[in-house]
mmCIF file of C-alpha atoms in Angstrom:
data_model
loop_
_atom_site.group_PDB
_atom_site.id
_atom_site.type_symbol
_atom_site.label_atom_id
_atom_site.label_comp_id
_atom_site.label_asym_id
_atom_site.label_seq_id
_atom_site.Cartn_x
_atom_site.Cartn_y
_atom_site.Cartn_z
ATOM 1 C CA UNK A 1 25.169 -16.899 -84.291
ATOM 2 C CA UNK A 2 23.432 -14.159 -86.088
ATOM 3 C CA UNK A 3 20.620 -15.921 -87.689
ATOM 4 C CA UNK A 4 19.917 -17.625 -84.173
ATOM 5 C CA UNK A 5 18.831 -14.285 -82.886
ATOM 6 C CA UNK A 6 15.969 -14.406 -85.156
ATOM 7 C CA UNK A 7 14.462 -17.047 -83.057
ATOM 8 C CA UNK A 8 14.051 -16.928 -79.014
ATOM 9 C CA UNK A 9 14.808 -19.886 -77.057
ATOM 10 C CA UNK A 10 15.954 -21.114 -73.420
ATOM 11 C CA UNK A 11 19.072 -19.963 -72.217
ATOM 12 C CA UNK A 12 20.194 -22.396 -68.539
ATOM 13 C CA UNK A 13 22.193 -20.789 -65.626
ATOM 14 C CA UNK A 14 24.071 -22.712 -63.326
ATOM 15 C CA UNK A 15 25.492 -20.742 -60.256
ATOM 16 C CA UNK A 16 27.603 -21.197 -57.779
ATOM 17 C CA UNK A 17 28.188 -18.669 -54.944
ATOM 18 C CA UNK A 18 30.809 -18.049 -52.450
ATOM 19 C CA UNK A 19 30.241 -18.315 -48.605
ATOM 20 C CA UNK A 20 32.106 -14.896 -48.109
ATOM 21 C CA UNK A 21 29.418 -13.662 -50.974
ATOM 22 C CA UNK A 22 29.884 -9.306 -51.136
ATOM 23 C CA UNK A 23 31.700 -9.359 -48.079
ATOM 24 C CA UNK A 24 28.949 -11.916 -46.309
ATOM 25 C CA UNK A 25 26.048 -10.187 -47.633
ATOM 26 C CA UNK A 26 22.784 -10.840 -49.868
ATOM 27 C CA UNK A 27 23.413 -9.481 -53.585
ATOM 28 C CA UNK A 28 20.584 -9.068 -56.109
ATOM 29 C CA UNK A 29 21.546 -10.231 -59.807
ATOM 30 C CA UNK A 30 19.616 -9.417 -63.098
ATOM 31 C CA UNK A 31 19.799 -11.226 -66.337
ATOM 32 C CA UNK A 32 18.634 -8.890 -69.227
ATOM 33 C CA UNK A 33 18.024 -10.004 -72.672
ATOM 34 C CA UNK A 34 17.614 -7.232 -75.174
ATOM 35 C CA UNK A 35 15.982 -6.850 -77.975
ATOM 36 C CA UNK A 36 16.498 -3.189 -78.980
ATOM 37 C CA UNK A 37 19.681 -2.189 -80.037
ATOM 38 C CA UNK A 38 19.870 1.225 -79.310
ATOM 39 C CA UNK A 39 19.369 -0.128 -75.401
ATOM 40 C CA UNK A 40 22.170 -2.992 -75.725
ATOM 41 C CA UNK A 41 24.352 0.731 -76.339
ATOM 42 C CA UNK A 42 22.955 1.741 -73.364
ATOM 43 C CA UNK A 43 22.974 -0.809 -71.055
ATOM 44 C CA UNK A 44 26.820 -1.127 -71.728
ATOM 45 C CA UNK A 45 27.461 1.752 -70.684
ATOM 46 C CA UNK A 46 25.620 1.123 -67.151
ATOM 47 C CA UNK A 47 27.208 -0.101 -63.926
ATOM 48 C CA UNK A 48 25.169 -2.442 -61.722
ATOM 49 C CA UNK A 49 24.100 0.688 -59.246
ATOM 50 C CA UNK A 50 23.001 2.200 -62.223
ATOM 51 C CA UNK A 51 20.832 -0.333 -63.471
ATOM 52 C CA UNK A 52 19.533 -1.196 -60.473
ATOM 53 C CA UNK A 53 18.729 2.680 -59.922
ATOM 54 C CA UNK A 54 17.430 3.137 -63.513
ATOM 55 C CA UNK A 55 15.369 -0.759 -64.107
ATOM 56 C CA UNK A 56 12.219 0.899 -63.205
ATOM 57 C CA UNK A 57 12.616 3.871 -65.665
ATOM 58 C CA UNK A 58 13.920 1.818 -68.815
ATOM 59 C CA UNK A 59 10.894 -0.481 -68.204
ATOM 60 C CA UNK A 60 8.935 2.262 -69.021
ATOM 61 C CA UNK A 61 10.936 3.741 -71.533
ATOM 62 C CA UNK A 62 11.542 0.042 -73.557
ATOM 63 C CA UNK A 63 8.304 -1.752 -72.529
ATOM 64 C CA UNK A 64 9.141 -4.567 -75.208
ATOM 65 C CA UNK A 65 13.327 -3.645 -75.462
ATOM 66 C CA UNK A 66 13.863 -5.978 -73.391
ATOM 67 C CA UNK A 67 12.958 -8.962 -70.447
ATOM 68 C CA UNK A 68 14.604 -9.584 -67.209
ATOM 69 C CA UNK A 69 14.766 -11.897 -64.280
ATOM 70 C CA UNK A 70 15.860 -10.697 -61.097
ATOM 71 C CA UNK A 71 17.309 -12.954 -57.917
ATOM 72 C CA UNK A 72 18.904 -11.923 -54.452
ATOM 73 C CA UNK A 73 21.123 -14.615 -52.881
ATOM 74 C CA UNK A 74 22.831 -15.371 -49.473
ATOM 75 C CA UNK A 75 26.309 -16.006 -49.033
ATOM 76 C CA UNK A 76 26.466 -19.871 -49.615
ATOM 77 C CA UNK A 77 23.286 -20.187 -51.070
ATOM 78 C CA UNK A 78 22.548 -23.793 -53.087
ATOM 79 C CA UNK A 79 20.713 -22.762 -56.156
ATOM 80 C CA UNK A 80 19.523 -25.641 -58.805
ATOM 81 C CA UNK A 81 19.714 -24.525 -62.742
ATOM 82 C CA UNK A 82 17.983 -21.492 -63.738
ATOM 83 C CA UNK A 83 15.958 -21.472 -67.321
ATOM 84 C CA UNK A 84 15.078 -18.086 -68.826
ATOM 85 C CA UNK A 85 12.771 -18.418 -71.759
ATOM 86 C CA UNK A 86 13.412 -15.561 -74.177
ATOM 87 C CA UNK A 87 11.216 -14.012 -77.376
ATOM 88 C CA UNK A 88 12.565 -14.289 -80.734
ATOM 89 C CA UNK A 89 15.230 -10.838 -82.103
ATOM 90 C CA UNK A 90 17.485 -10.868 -78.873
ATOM 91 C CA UNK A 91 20.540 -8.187 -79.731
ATOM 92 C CA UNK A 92 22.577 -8.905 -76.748
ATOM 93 C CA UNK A 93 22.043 -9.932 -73.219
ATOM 94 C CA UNK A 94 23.880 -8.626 -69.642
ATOM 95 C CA UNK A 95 24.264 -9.990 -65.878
ATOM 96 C CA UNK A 96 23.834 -7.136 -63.422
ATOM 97 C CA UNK A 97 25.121 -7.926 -60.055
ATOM 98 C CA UNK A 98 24.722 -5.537 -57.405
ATOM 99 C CA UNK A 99 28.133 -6.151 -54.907
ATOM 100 C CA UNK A 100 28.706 -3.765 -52.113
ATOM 101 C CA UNK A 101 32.435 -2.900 -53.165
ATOM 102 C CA UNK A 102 33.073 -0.211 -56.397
ATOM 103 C CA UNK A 103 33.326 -1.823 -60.007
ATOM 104 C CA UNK A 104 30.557 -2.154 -62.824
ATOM 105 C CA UNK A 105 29.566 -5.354 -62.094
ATOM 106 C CA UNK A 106 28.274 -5.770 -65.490
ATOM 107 C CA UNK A 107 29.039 -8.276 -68.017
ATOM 108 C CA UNK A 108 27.395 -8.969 -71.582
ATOM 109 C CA UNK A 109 26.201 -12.821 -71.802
ATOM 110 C CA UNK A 110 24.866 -14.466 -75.380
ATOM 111 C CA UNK A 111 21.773 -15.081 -74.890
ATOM 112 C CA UNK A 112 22.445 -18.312 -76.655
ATOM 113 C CA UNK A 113 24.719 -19.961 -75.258
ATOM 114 C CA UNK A 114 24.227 -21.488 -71.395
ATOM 115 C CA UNK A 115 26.871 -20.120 -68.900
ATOM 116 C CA UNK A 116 28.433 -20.575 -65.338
ATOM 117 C CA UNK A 117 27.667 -17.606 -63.079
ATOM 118 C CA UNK A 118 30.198 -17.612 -60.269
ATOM 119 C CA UNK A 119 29.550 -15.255 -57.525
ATOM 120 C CA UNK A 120 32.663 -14.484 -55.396
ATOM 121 C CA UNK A 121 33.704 -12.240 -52.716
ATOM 122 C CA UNK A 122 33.775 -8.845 -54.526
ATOM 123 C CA UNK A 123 33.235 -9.839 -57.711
ATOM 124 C CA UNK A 124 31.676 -12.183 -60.313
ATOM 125 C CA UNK A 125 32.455 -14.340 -63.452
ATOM 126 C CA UNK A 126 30.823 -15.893 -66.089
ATOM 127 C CA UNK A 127 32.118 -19.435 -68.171
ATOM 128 C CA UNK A 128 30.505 -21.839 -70.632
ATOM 129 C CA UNK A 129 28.522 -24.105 -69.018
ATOM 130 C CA UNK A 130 29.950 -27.502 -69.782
ATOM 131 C CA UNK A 131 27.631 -30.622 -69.889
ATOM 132 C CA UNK A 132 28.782 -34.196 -68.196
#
């Protein structure tokens, strides 16, 4: 896995989200790749709320640390496969997910290897996504 972050590549999201989605309300989600280490240190220490707060801050502060793709869905929502091309020296990647209820709502991804994002009630999870 190491020698794959040399290169970027296409990482595919499938989600699936739960009709009582944060307690029947819209929730914004960010996928982060990162390519500076010092932020991947950073950014696990940051809750959702925090990096929602902060985004517009470390954009300034990383310009090239890192990319990200933001989304806000509805309880229920039908979303088709998301593909998030990424530049070559990715240290780490995160899912931000910005639920009403208390919790960090953070998770670390690899940024090569597709997932599952399941969007529940109060909370998320994230699987390998498995191919038919």
């Amino acid at each position: 896995a190491r020698t794959r972050s040399l290169f970027g590549g296409d990482l595919k999201m499938a989600v699936m989200i739960s009709p009582e989605l944060n307690q029947n309300a819209p929730v914004a989600v960010d996928l982060v790749v990162v390519y500076d280490k010092a932020l991947v240190k950073k950014l696990q220490e940051l809750s959702a709320r925090e990096w929602f707060l902060e985004r517009d801050q470390l954009l300034r502060d990383f310009p090239k640390g890192f990319d990200h793709w933001g989304w806000e869905w509805v309880p229920g929502q039908e979303v088709r496969e998301q593909t998030m091309t990424f530049r070559l020296g990715a240290s780490g990647a995160f899912l931000f997910a910005d639920y009403l209820g208390p919790g960090a709502h953070r998770q670390a991804v690899d940024p090569h290897e597709h997932f599952l994002l399941e969007l529940g009630t109060d909370s998320f999870s994230v699987s390998p996504l498995k191919r038919n």
